[in-house]
Structures are given as structure tokens and as C-alpha cells.
Amino acid sequence: MEAQQNIVENLDRISDLPDNIIHHILSFLLIKDVIRTSFLSKRWRYKWTSVPTLEFDGLVFSPKTKFMNFIDSVLLHRTGPGIQTFSLRFGGYYCDSSHLHSWFLAAANHDVRELSISSHTGEAFELPSCIFTCNSLTVLKLNLYNSVVNLPSFIHLPFLKRLQLTSVTFSEDGWNQIFCNSPMLEDVIMEDCYAENLKPLHISSSSLRSLNIDGLLKEQNYCPLNHEIRVYSPRLMSLKFTGYAEKSIYIENMSSLVDATIDLKFNLDIRADIYSSHLIKFLEDISHIKVLTLSSSSIELLCETSTLLGKTFTFSNLNYLKLTAAVNKETVKRVAFVLHSSPKLEFLSIDFFLRRRGINEEESFEPQTTAYEYCIDNLKVVKIKGFRGNENEIALVKSLLENAKILEKMIIVFLKQISANSKLQNQIYLDILLHPRGSPSSEVVCEL
């Protein structure tokens, strides 16, 4: 009896909360679970009709008519203010085009702000034109599992700020319209997208601040150098690019760019001289940035390209550099190459990892014997993570200590397996501490 009374009191306290707080709590639930709360009390009976977040997952419904009827009923009983988030996940079996059109039209009529569509159909379909002319839309997320989306001839999204495209197949120039006809667009993410008849891809936006291209412009039948990406975004501040080096990417008027993350892949079937000139031009376009993250394969490509063309490049304003470095006999040389190209660098972060190469694995662990002299006039702080203490890693640490003339602090984070062996860790640490330094006052700190 006492337990039941406590439950009633708790329910009463929840019911006394303001509507906006209740709506926020309900936003973490699927809409079918939100509807179940209507049995809690009279005040909750119609609360589900005005929740700002509507999340429908057709993959947990059976049969499909039940799912479609459920969405129809929710939208039919919709009351209250506009829809903050409308999320729809479905497979081909669960939806037909007529229902999709009516649902998205209802969302647009209720001033939807965030629209998320995840389609598992794998088939081409057409989104209603109202989505691409929705004045209230601020966030658009499409995850289409390589489906082709046929776009309307007219696109205008006056308040769209964030666009996220995952596994979308580009087949027409309408995608270029989205960028130039969204005057408030600030953040664009493209992941694992495909291209059929679209070339080049123009990303032109005067408002864009952040651009993340991850695996863009792959093809079902791989054909290198068949596509190019042209970016014209004078206010862009952050760029992340993951893709094959042979893809041509051109960046224009990037004076506002501050940080970039570059993860270049290379195709063993493509000769380096084919993409080297594009790569050098890309580096020149971003040479003024202050913060840079480079993958191990990117560092390797930069070194090979510079050697092949006999050209050097300089990151004239670079202040912070983060590298992921494969541990092999080339590590010191490649890191030294990047540091030599960064005369104003003050902060350096390196994440070590092992790269397995099968039959060539033993060669990867041959110690670096050549000494590289380079002057790092402004380097103050170095942090190295994933440190195992093998000869190549120690060679790089010693090289940095020798050449960093005003180094203040070096932080070495040992791998857990090494940390467990305190004797080995102390032996490695002592070897590093006793090594000559370009900055006698610098501090070397080991962390677990």
C-alpha cells in the first residue's frame, strides 16, 4: 500500500512539471513509447499529440500496413506547436511513395526544423519537392544506403544550417544546387557517397564554416580521375578530407580556413606521377592553416610526392600539428620532413600505431640509423601517445629532443602493455632522459 502511494506521488510530481520539460523527457523515446504514456493520467492523455520529436522506425514494425497506418494516425492527431525533429527509418517493404510524400508534406506543414531520413531500400526514389523548399528546415540528414535520390528542378532552403549525406548516390547536378541555394548553410558532412553521372561536384557556399568529406565520389566500377571536387567557400574555417589521392580536389579563396584534417589513401594500381600535381596544388591551397591533422598514409604520400616532383611546400602559419605515424624505419625521416615544412610550429602531437604488412612486416621494424638534422625554432610542447619503446620510436624521440631548441615539455604516454612492465618502462625512460637535448631546460614526462 505504501509503495503504491509513493508511485502515485511520483507520478503527480512528474505531471506537475512544465510542458516544455515533459516534452524534453519524451523526446528520448520512440513515438510509440510516447503514446503509451497517455495511460498515466488525464493530463497525459493527449500529451503525445504535441511532442516536438517524432521518431519512427519501420524496421521494428510488422506488417508494413501497421507501420504506415501508425504514422498516418500520429500525424492526423497532431496538435500544438511545430515539429522540432522528424526522424524516419524504413525499408522498401515498409513504405510506398504516396505515403512518403504525405508524411513529409505534413512535417513541412508543421514547420519541421530537423529532418532525418534513413532508407534501407537500395532503390531509387524521389523525395517530395516540399522538403527542398521548406522554409523552417535547419537540419537535413539523409542515410540512403546507396540509393539514388531524384531531386526536384528547384531547390531553396533559406534556413538550412546543417546537411549530412551518408551513402547517397549522386546522379545529377541538382546536388550542386543545394549548396548554392542554402544561404545559411554552415556545416556539411558527406560520408561514403557515390557518383554516377555527376562531375564535377561543386561545393559553392558563402556561408559554409565546416566541411567533412569522408570517402566521397567512390564508384561501383572504380574509375580513377573521373571526378573532381571544387570547393568555393570563402568563410570555411574547418576542413576534413578522407579519400583517395588521385581524386582531384580544388579549393578556391580559402583565406579563412583555420584547421584541416587530411587522411589521404593511395591506390597501388595508380602511378604516383598521375596524382602528384593535384596533391601539391591541394597542399598549396591550404598552406596558410594554423591547425593540421595528418594520417600516416598522408605523410607518406606528401614525402613521396615532394621527392618525385622535386618541390617543397611550407605551412607558413601552422601552430598545432597532430600526426598518426606508422612505426617503421621511415618514421623519423617522414616526421622530420613535415616538421621542416612547418617553421612556426609550437605544439606537436603524435599517435603511434603498428602497421602490419604481411611478408614485409620485418622490414617495417628495422631501426632508423640515419641521423636527420633539422631546426624546430618554435616547438614548445610535444605529446606522444601509443609509445611502445621500440628502436624507431626512441629514434624519433631523441631526434626531437636534439633539434627542438626551445622545447619546454615532452609528454610520453606509454602503451598499456609497456606500462605493466615497470622495469622495461624505467629503462626506456632513463635512456631518453640521458640523451643530449637542444633545449637543456626541457622536461620529459612519462604518463601511463
Short mmCIF file of C-alpha atoms in Angstrom, two decimals:
data_model
loop_
_atom_site.label_atom_id
_atom_site.label_comp_id
_atom_site.label_asym_id
_atom_site.label_seq_id
_atom_site.Cartn_x
_atom_site.Cartn_y
_atom_site.Cartn_z
CA MET A 1 0.00 0.00 0.00
CA GLU A 2 2.78 2.38 0.94
CA ALA A 3 4.66 1.52 -2.27
CA GLN A 4 1.57 2.30 -4.37
CA GLN A 5 1.19 5.66 -2.62
CA ASN A 6 4.83 6.52 -3.40
CA ILE A 7 4.24 5.68 -7.06
CA VAL A 8 1.20 7.96 -7.19
CA GLU A 9 3.13 10.79 -5.55
CA ASN A 10 6.00 10.38 -8.02
CA LEU A 11 3.57 10.44 -10.94
CA ASP A 12 1.97 13.59 -9.56
CA ARG A 13 5.34 15.29 -9.33
CA ILE A 14 6.10 14.42 -12.94
CA SER A 15 2.68 15.66 -14.04
CA ASP A 16 3.32 18.99 -12.35
CA LEU A 17 6.36 19.65 -14.49
CA PRO A 18 6.05 22.34 -17.20
CA ASP A 19 5.13 21.10 -20.66
CA ASN A 20 8.49 22.01 -22.17
CA ILE A 21 10.32 19.80 -19.63
CA ILE A 22 7.90 16.92 -20.18
CA HIS A 23 8.36 17.25 -23.92
CA HIS A 24 12.13 17.18 -23.46
CA ILE A 25 11.89 13.96 -21.43
CA LEU A 26 9.62 12.36 -24.02
CA SER A 27 12.00 13.35 -26.85
CA PHE A 28 14.29 10.47 -25.83
CA LEU A 29 11.60 7.89 -26.64
CA LEU A 30 10.25 6.42 -29.86
CA ILE A 31 6.83 7.86 -30.61
CA LYS A 32 5.06 4.53 -29.97
CA ASP A 33 6.50 4.55 -26.44
CA VAL A 34 5.49 8.18 -26.01
CA ILE A 35 1.89 7.24 -26.83
CA ARG A 36 1.91 4.64 -24.05
CA THR A 37 2.34 7.48 -21.52
CA SER A 38 -1.23 8.60 -22.30
CA PHE A 39 -2.40 5.98 -19.77
CA LEU A 40 -0.58 7.65 -16.87
CA SER A 41 -3.22 10.28 -16.11
CA LYS A 42 -5.82 12.53 -17.71
CA ARG A 43 -3.24 15.29 -18.18
CA TRP A 44 -1.04 12.87 -20.11
CA ARG A 45 -3.85 11.53 -22.30
CA TYR A 46 -3.13 13.80 -25.26
CA LYS A 47 0.40 14.86 -24.38
CA TRP A 48 1.79 12.68 -27.22
CA THR A 49 -0.06 14.74 -29.83
CA SER A 50 2.16 17.77 -29.23
CA VAL A 51 5.61 16.29 -28.56
CA PRO A 52 8.19 18.15 -30.69
CA THR A 53 10.18 15.00 -31.55
CA LEU A 54 8.70 12.31 -33.79
CA GLU A 55 10.88 9.24 -34.34
CA PHE A 56 9.52 6.38 -36.47
CA ASP A 57 11.42 3.13 -37.03
CA GLY A 58 9.75 0.89 -39.60
CA LEU A 59 12.29 -1.88 -39.16
CA VAL A 60 10.69 -2.84 -35.83
CA PHE A 61 7.14 -2.96 -37.25
CA SER A 62 5.33 -5.86 -38.90
CA PRO A 63 3.37 -5.89 -41.14
CA LYS A 64 4.05 -2.75 -43.18
CA THR A 65 0.41 -1.63 -43.18
CA LYS A 66 0.57 -1.36 -39.39
CA PHE A 67 3.60 0.92 -39.63
CA MET A 68 2.09 3.16 -42.29
CA ASN A 69 -1.25 3.40 -40.50
CA PHE A 70 0.54 4.24 -37.27
CA ILE A 71 2.36 7.22 -38.82
CA ASP A 72 -0.84 8.36 -40.54
CA SER A 73 -2.67 8.33 -37.21
CA VAL A 74 0.08 10.21 -35.33
CA LEU A 75 0.21 12.97 -37.95
CA LEU A 76 -3.59 13.15 -38.19
CA HIS A 77 -3.89 13.78 -34.43
CA ARG A 78 -1.02 16.22 -34.39
CA THR A 79 -1.70 19.37 -32.31
CA GLY A 80 0.31 22.09 -30.66
CA PRO A 81 3.45 23.84 -31.92
CA GLY A 82 5.69 22.84 -34.81
CA ILE A 83 7.78 19.69 -35.12
CA GLN A 84 11.36 20.06 -33.88
CA THR A 85 12.62 16.69 -35.18
CA PHE A 86 11.05 14.28 -37.64
CA SER A 87 13.04 11.03 -37.98
CA LEU A 88 12.04 8.20 -40.32
CA ARG A 89 13.83 4.86 -40.77
CA PHE A 90 12.38 2.36 -43.21
CA GLY A 91 12.99 -0.41 -45.74
CA GLY A 92 11.37 -0.84 -49.14
CA TYR A 93 8.82 -3.26 -47.75
CA TYR A 94 7.55 -0.77 -45.20
CA CYS A 95 6.78 2.33 -47.26
CA ASP A 96 5.43 3.40 -50.61
CA SER A 97 5.96 6.71 -52.39
CA SER A 98 2.45 8.06 -51.77
CA HIS A 99 2.79 7.67 -48.00
CA LEU A 100 6.29 9.16 -48.01
CA HIS A 101 5.01 12.24 -49.82
CA SER A 102 2.09 12.74 -47.41
CA TRP A 103 4.30 12.31 -44.32
CA PHE A 104 6.97 14.75 -45.45
CA LEU A 105 4.34 17.23 -46.57
CA ALA A 106 2.72 17.01 -43.12
CA ALA A 107 6.11 17.57 -41.49
CA ALA A 108 6.74 20.61 -43.70
CA ASN A 109 3.28 22.00 -42.90
CA HIS A 110 4.12 21.70 -39.19
CA ASP A 111 7.32 23.74 -39.67
CA VAL A 112 9.71 20.86 -39.14
CA ARG A 113 13.21 22.02 -38.17
CA GLU A 114 15.25 18.81 -38.27
CA LEU A 115 14.52 16.07 -40.79
CA SER A 116 16.30 12.70 -40.72
CA ILE A 117 15.64 10.01 -43.34
CA SER A 118 17.25 6.57 -43.25
CA SER A 119 16.25 4.33 -46.14
CA HIS A 120 17.23 0.68 -46.43
CA THR A 121 15.56 0.16 -49.81
CA GLY A 122 18.65 0.30 -52.03
CA GLU A 123 16.37 1.56 -54.79
CA ALA A 124 15.98 4.94 -56.45
CA PHE A 125 13.20 7.10 -55.07
CA GLU A 126 12.06 10.68 -55.19
CA LEU A 127 11.71 12.89 -52.17
CA PRO A 128 8.81 15.35 -52.35
CA SER A 129 9.75 18.82 -53.52
CA CYS A 130 8.37 20.34 -50.31
CA ILE A 131 11.46 19.08 -48.46
CA PHE A 132 13.74 21.15 -50.69
CA THR A 133 11.66 24.31 -50.37
CA CYS A 134 10.89 24.04 -46.65
CA ASN A 135 11.39 27.46 -45.05
CA SER A 136 11.62 26.07 -41.50
CA LEU A 137 14.20 23.33 -42.13
CA THR A 138 17.56 23.84 -40.36
CA VAL A 139 18.98 20.29 -40.37
CA LEU A 140 18.70 17.67 -43.13
CA LYS A 141 20.17 14.17 -42.70
CA LEU A 142 19.94 11.54 -45.43
CA ASN A 143 21.26 8.00 -44.96
CA LEU A 144 20.21 6.16 -48.08
CA TYR A 145 22.34 3.00 -48.32
CA ASN A 146 23.49 3.87 -51.85
CA SER A 147 20.03 4.72 -53.12
CA VAL A 148 19.69 7.30 -55.88
CA VAL A 149 17.58 10.32 -54.96
CA ASN A 150 15.89 12.15 -57.79
CA LEU A 151 15.91 15.84 -56.93
CA PRO A 152 13.35 18.47 -57.94
CA SER A 153 14.32 21.10 -60.50
CA PHE A 154 14.00 23.90 -57.94
CA ILE A 155 15.78 23.87 -54.57
CA HIS A 156 15.68 26.64 -51.98
CA LEU A 157 16.35 26.05 -48.28
CA PRO A 158 16.64 29.53 -46.79
CA PHE A 159 17.39 28.46 -43.18
CA LEU A 160 19.23 25.15 -43.63
CA LYS A 161 22.36 25.16 -41.45
CA ARG A 162 23.47 21.52 -41.37
CA LEU A 163 23.47 18.96 -44.19
CA GLN A 164 24.57 15.37 -43.60
CA LEU A 165 24.66 12.90 -46.50
CA THR A 166 25.55 9.25 -45.89
CA SER A 167 25.68 6.59 -48.62
CA VAL A 168 23.90 8.85 -51.08
CA THR A 169 24.35 8.26 -54.82
CA PHE A 170 24.84 11.47 -56.77
CA SER A 171 23.37 11.18 -60.25
CA GLU A 172 22.58 14.71 -61.32
CA ASP A 173 23.66 18.32 -60.93
CA GLY A 174 20.79 19.09 -58.56
CA TRP A 175 23.11 18.33 -55.66
CA ASN A 176 25.23 21.31 -56.62
CA GLN A 177 22.12 23.48 -56.21
CA ILE A 178 21.73 22.54 -52.55
CA PHE A 179 24.98 24.26 -51.62
CA CYS A 180 24.45 27.49 -53.53
CA ASN A 181 20.71 27.74 -52.73
CA SER A 182 21.07 27.34 -48.96
CA PRO A 183 22.26 30.82 -47.94
CA MET A 184 22.66 29.96 -44.22
CA LEU A 185 24.38 26.59 -44.63
CA GLU A 186 27.25 26.25 -42.11
CA ASP A 187 28.05 22.55 -41.72
CA VAL A 188 28.25 19.84 -44.42
CA ILE A 189 29.13 16.17 -43.85
CA MET A 190 29.44 13.66 -46.71
CA GLU A 191 30.23 10.04 -45.91
CA ASP A 192 30.65 7.07 -48.26
CA CYS A 193 28.77 8.67 -51.13
CA TYR A 194 28.76 7.50 -54.74
CA ALA A 195 28.79 9.27 -58.08
CA GLU A 196 27.25 8.17 -61.35
CA ASN A 197 26.81 11.00 -63.85
CA LEU A 198 27.87 13.94 -61.72
CA LYS A 199 31.20 15.62 -62.47
CA PRO A 200 32.48 17.81 -61.15
CA LEU A 201 30.92 18.27 -57.71
CA HIS A 202 30.72 21.98 -56.95
CA ILE A 203 30.51 22.95 -53.28
CA SER A 204 29.88 26.66 -53.51
CA SER A 205 28.60 28.45 -50.41
CA SER A 206 29.35 31.86 -48.98
CA SER A 207 28.13 30.80 -45.50
CA LEU A 208 29.78 27.39 -45.09
CA ARG A 209 32.01 27.10 -41.99
CA SER A 210 32.73 23.35 -41.70
CA LEU A 211 33.14 20.73 -44.44
CA ASN A 212 33.71 17.00 -43.83
CA ILE A 213 34.27 14.82 -46.91
CA ASP A 214 34.77 11.17 -45.99
CA GLY A 215 35.04 8.63 -48.78
CA LEU A 216 33.21 10.81 -51.30
CA LEU A 217 32.89 10.06 -55.01
CA LYS A 218 33.56 6.37 -54.99
CA GLU A 219 32.11 4.38 -57.85
CA GLN A 220 30.70 0.92 -58.22
CA ASN A 221 33.05 0.37 -61.16
CA TYR A 222 36.16 2.13 -59.92
CA CYS A 223 37.49 4.65 -62.44
CA PRO A 224 40.24 6.97 -61.14
CA LEU A 225 40.41 10.64 -62.00
CA ASN A 226 36.90 10.57 -63.41
CA HIS A 227 35.59 13.09 -60.88
CA GLU A 228 36.76 16.26 -59.30
CA ILE A 229 35.64 18.29 -56.31
CA ARG A 230 35.67 22.07 -56.48
CA VAL A 231 35.17 23.98 -53.24
CA TYR A 232 34.43 27.69 -53.17
CA SER A 233 33.56 28.72 -49.62
CA PRO A 234 35.32 31.93 -48.57
CA ARG A 235 34.15 31.62 -44.92
CA LEU A 236 35.17 27.99 -44.45
CA MET A 237 37.10 27.55 -41.20
CA SER A 238 37.37 23.76 -40.81
CA LEU A 239 38.03 21.09 -43.45
CA LYS A 240 38.17 17.30 -43.06
CA PHE A 241 39.01 15.24 -46.12
CA THR A 242 39.31 11.46 -46.33
CA GLY A 243 39.72 9.95 -49.76
CA TYR A 244 41.99 8.67 -52.49
CA ALA A 245 44.84 10.92 -53.56
CA GLU A 246 44.02 10.50 -57.24
CA LYS A 247 40.73 12.35 -56.77
CA SER A 248 41.16 15.95 -57.86
CA ILE A 249 40.12 18.44 -55.20
CA TYR A 250 40.44 22.17 -55.86
CA ILE A 251 39.95 24.78 -53.18
CA GLU A 252 39.46 28.42 -54.06
CA ASN A 253 39.52 31.51 -51.86
CA MET A 254 40.21 29.71 -48.57
CA SER A 255 41.83 32.58 -46.67
CA SER A 256 39.57 31.99 -43.64
CA LEU A 257 40.50 28.29 -43.26
CA VAL A 258 41.99 27.65 -39.80
CA ASP A 259 42.21 23.87 -39.33
CA ALA A 260 42.27 20.83 -41.59
CA THR A 261 42.25 17.06 -41.08
CA ILE A 262 43.66 15.16 -44.06
CA ASP A 263 43.56 11.37 -44.48
CA LEU A 264 44.75 10.50 -47.98
CA LYS A 265 44.58 6.96 -49.28
CA PHE A 266 46.53 5.64 -52.22
CA ASN A 267 45.66 3.06 -54.86
CA LEU A 268 48.55 0.73 -55.64
CA ASP A 269 47.32 0.49 -59.25
CA ILE A 270 47.74 4.23 -59.84
CA ARG A 271 51.14 5.72 -60.59
CA ALA A 272 52.19 8.48 -58.20
CA ASP A 273 53.04 10.87 -61.02
CA ILE A 274 49.37 10.88 -62.10
CA TYR A 275 48.06 12.49 -58.93
CA SER A 276 51.20 14.27 -57.62
CA SER A 277 50.49 17.62 -59.27
CA HIS A 278 46.91 17.64 -57.89
CA LEU A 279 48.20 16.83 -54.42
CA ILE A 280 50.78 19.62 -54.45
CA LYS A 281 48.14 22.10 -55.62
CA PHE A 282 45.82 20.97 -52.83
CA LEU A 283 48.55 21.48 -50.23
CA GLU A 284 49.31 24.94 -51.58
CA ASP A 285 45.63 25.84 -51.24
CA ILE A 286 45.65 25.02 -47.50
CA SER A 287 49.22 26.05 -46.69
CA HIS A 288 48.10 29.01 -44.53
CA ILE A 289 46.19 26.96 -41.90
CA LYS A 290 47.08 27.05 -38.19
CA VAL A 291 45.92 23.58 -37.10
CA LEU A 292 46.61 20.40 -39.10
CA THR A 293 45.98 16.68 -38.57
CA LEU A 294 47.67 14.22 -40.94
CA SER A 295 47.24 10.46 -41.19
CA SER A 296 50.23 8.17 -41.64
CA SER A 297 49.37 7.47 -45.27
CA SER A 298 49.07 11.21 -45.90
CA ILE A 299 52.57 11.81 -44.52
CA GLU A 300 53.91 9.04 -46.74
CA LEU A 301 52.24 10.50 -49.83
CA LEU A 302 53.49 14.01 -49.10
CA CYS A 303 57.06 12.82 -48.81
CA GLU A 304 56.89 10.72 -51.98
CA THR A 305 55.18 13.50 -53.95
CA SER A 306 57.72 16.11 -52.90
CA THR A 307 60.59 13.80 -53.85
CA LEU A 308 59.01 12.84 -57.17
CA LEU A 309 58.37 16.42 -58.30
CA GLY A 310 61.40 17.93 -56.61
CA LYS A 311 59.13 20.50 -54.94
CA THR A 312 58.80 21.59 -51.35
CA PHE A 313 55.86 23.24 -49.63
CA THR A 314 55.58 25.23 -46.44
CA PHE A 315 52.80 25.51 -43.88
CA SER A 316 53.79 29.08 -43.09
CA ASN A 317 51.29 29.69 -40.23
CA LEU A 318 50.99 26.20 -38.75
CA ASN A 319 50.92 26.31 -34.94
CA TYR A 320 49.48 22.91 -33.96
CA LEU A 321 50.22 19.63 -35.75
CA LYS A 322 48.79 16.19 -34.99
CA LEU A 323 50.22 13.13 -36.73
CA THR A 324 49.30 9.47 -36.76
CA ALA A 325 52.53 7.65 -37.54
CA ALA A 326 53.14 4.04 -38.51
CA VAL A 327 56.13 2.66 -36.67
CA ASN A 328 58.80 1.72 -39.23
CA LYS A 329 62.29 2.68 -40.34
CA GLU A 330 60.93 5.67 -42.33
CA THR A 331 59.20 7.29 -39.35
CA VAL A 332 61.94 9.75 -38.41
CA LYS A 333 62.53 10.84 -41.99
CA ARG A 334 58.85 11.46 -42.71
CA VAL A 335 58.13 13.30 -39.47
CA ALA A 336 61.28 15.39 -39.99
CA PHE A 337 60.02 16.26 -43.47
CA VAL A 338 56.71 17.58 -42.15
CA LEU A 339 58.39 19.49 -39.31
CA HIS A 340 60.84 21.07 -41.72
CA SER A 341 57.79 22.36 -43.65
CA SER A 342 56.30 23.97 -40.50
CA PRO A 343 58.65 26.77 -39.33
CA LYS A 344 56.18 28.31 -36.81
CA LEU A 345 55.08 25.07 -35.17
CA GLU A 346 54.69 25.25 -31.37
CA PHE A 347 52.66 22.15 -30.47
CA LEU A 348 53.18 18.63 -31.84
CA SER A 349 51.06 15.54 -31.09
CA ILE A 350 51.97 12.09 -32.43
CA ASP A 351 49.86 8.92 -32.15
CA PHE A 352 51.91 5.80 -32.88
CA PHE A 353 50.40 2.63 -34.29
CA LEU A 354 51.69 -0.60 -35.80
CA ARG A 355 51.03 -1.28 -39.47
CA ARG A 356 51.09 -4.90 -40.49
CA ARG A 357 52.37 -5.63 -44.00
CA GLY A 358 52.45 -9.39 -44.13
CA ILE A 359 55.66 -10.57 -45.80
CA ASN A 360 57.25 -7.14 -45.40
CA GLU A 361 56.42 -6.86 -41.70
CA GLU A 362 60.01 -7.50 -40.56
CA GLU A 363 61.28 -4.69 -42.77
CA SER A 364 58.91 -2.26 -41.02
CA PHE A 365 60.74 -2.76 -37.73
CA GLU A 366 64.30 -2.18 -38.95
CA PRO A 367 65.71 0.61 -36.78
CA GLN A 368 66.37 4.05 -38.20
CA THR A 369 70.14 4.54 -38.44
CA THR A 370 70.41 7.79 -40.38
CA ALA A 371 70.53 10.99 -38.32
CA TYR A 372 68.35 13.86 -39.57
CA GLU A 373 69.26 17.38 -38.64
CA TYR A 374 66.50 19.93 -38.72
CA CYS A 375 65.85 23.01 -36.67
CA ILE A 376 62.49 23.45 -34.95
CA ASP A 377 62.84 27.01 -33.79
CA ASN A 378 59.42 27.43 -32.15
CA LEU A 379 58.43 23.97 -30.95
CA LYS A 380 57.47 24.14 -27.26
CA VAL A 381 55.34 21.10 -26.43
CA VAL A 382 55.40 17.52 -27.78
CA LYS A 383 52.96 14.77 -26.79
CA ILE A 384 53.47 11.21 -27.99
CA LYS A 385 50.81 8.54 -27.43
CA GLY A 386 50.86 4.79 -28.02
CA PHE A 387 54.58 4.67 -27.17
CA ARG A 388 55.98 1.13 -27.14
CA GLY A 389 59.63 2.00 -26.80
CA ASN A 390 60.92 0.21 -29.91
CA GLU A 391 64.03 1.49 -31.64
CA ASN A 392 62.23 3.54 -34.29
CA GLU A 393 60.07 5.33 -31.73
CA ILE A 394 63.06 6.05 -29.50
CA ALA A 395 64.98 7.33 -32.51
CA LEU A 396 62.21 9.83 -33.25
CA VAL A 397 62.01 10.99 -29.61
CA LYS A 398 65.78 11.53 -29.48
CA SER A 399 65.70 13.35 -32.81
CA LEU A 400 63.05 15.74 -31.49
CA LEU A 401 65.00 16.36 -28.28
CA GLU A 402 68.14 17.16 -30.27
CA ASN A 403 66.55 19.54 -32.76
CA ALA A 404 63.87 21.42 -30.74
CA LYS A 405 65.87 24.41 -29.49
CA ILE A 406 63.27 25.94 -27.15
CA LEU A 407 61.34 22.82 -26.17
CA GLU A 408 59.61 23.20 -22.81
CA LYS A 409 57.94 19.85 -22.30
CA MET A 410 57.71 16.41 -23.89
CA ILE A 411 54.94 14.09 -22.69
CA ILE A 412 55.25 10.39 -23.50
CA VAL A 413 52.20 8.17 -22.96
CA PHE A 414 53.22 4.53 -22.86
CA LEU A 415 51.08 1.77 -24.28
CA LYS A 416 49.31 -0.20 -21.55
CA GLN A 417 51.36 -3.33 -22.25
CA ILE A 418 54.58 -1.39 -21.63
CA SER A 419 53.17 0.36 -18.56
CA ALA A 420 52.56 -3.05 -17.00
CA ASN A 421 56.30 -3.77 -17.23
CA SER A 422 57.72 -1.12 -14.88
CA LYS A 423 61.31 -2.34 -15.27
CA LEU A 424 61.23 -2.00 -19.05
CA GLN A 425 59.45 1.35 -18.84
CA ASN A 426 62.05 2.76 -16.43
CA GLN A 427 64.85 1.50 -18.64
CA ILE A 428 63.41 3.25 -21.70
CA TYR A 429 62.68 6.42 -19.74
CA LEU A 430 66.23 6.59 -18.39
CA ASP A 431 67.68 6.14 -21.87
CA ILE A 432 65.61 9.10 -23.10
CA LEU A 433 66.43 11.29 -20.07
CA LEU A 434 70.19 10.87 -20.57
CA HIS A 435 70.08 11.79 -24.25
CA PRO A 436 71.55 15.23 -25.26
CA ARG A 437 68.95 17.96 -25.86
CA GLY A 438 68.80 21.10 -27.93
CA SER A 439 66.89 22.72 -25.05
CA PRO A 440 68.67 21.81 -21.77
CA SER A 441 65.77 23.10 -19.65
CA SER A 442 63.15 20.94 -21.35
CA GLU A 443 61.15 18.49 -19.25
CA VAL A 444 60.39 14.90 -20.22
CA VAL A 445 57.31 13.40 -18.52
CA CYS A 446 56.05 9.82 -18.86
CA GLU A 447 52.38 9.01 -18.39
CA LEU A 448 50.57 5.70 -18.19
#
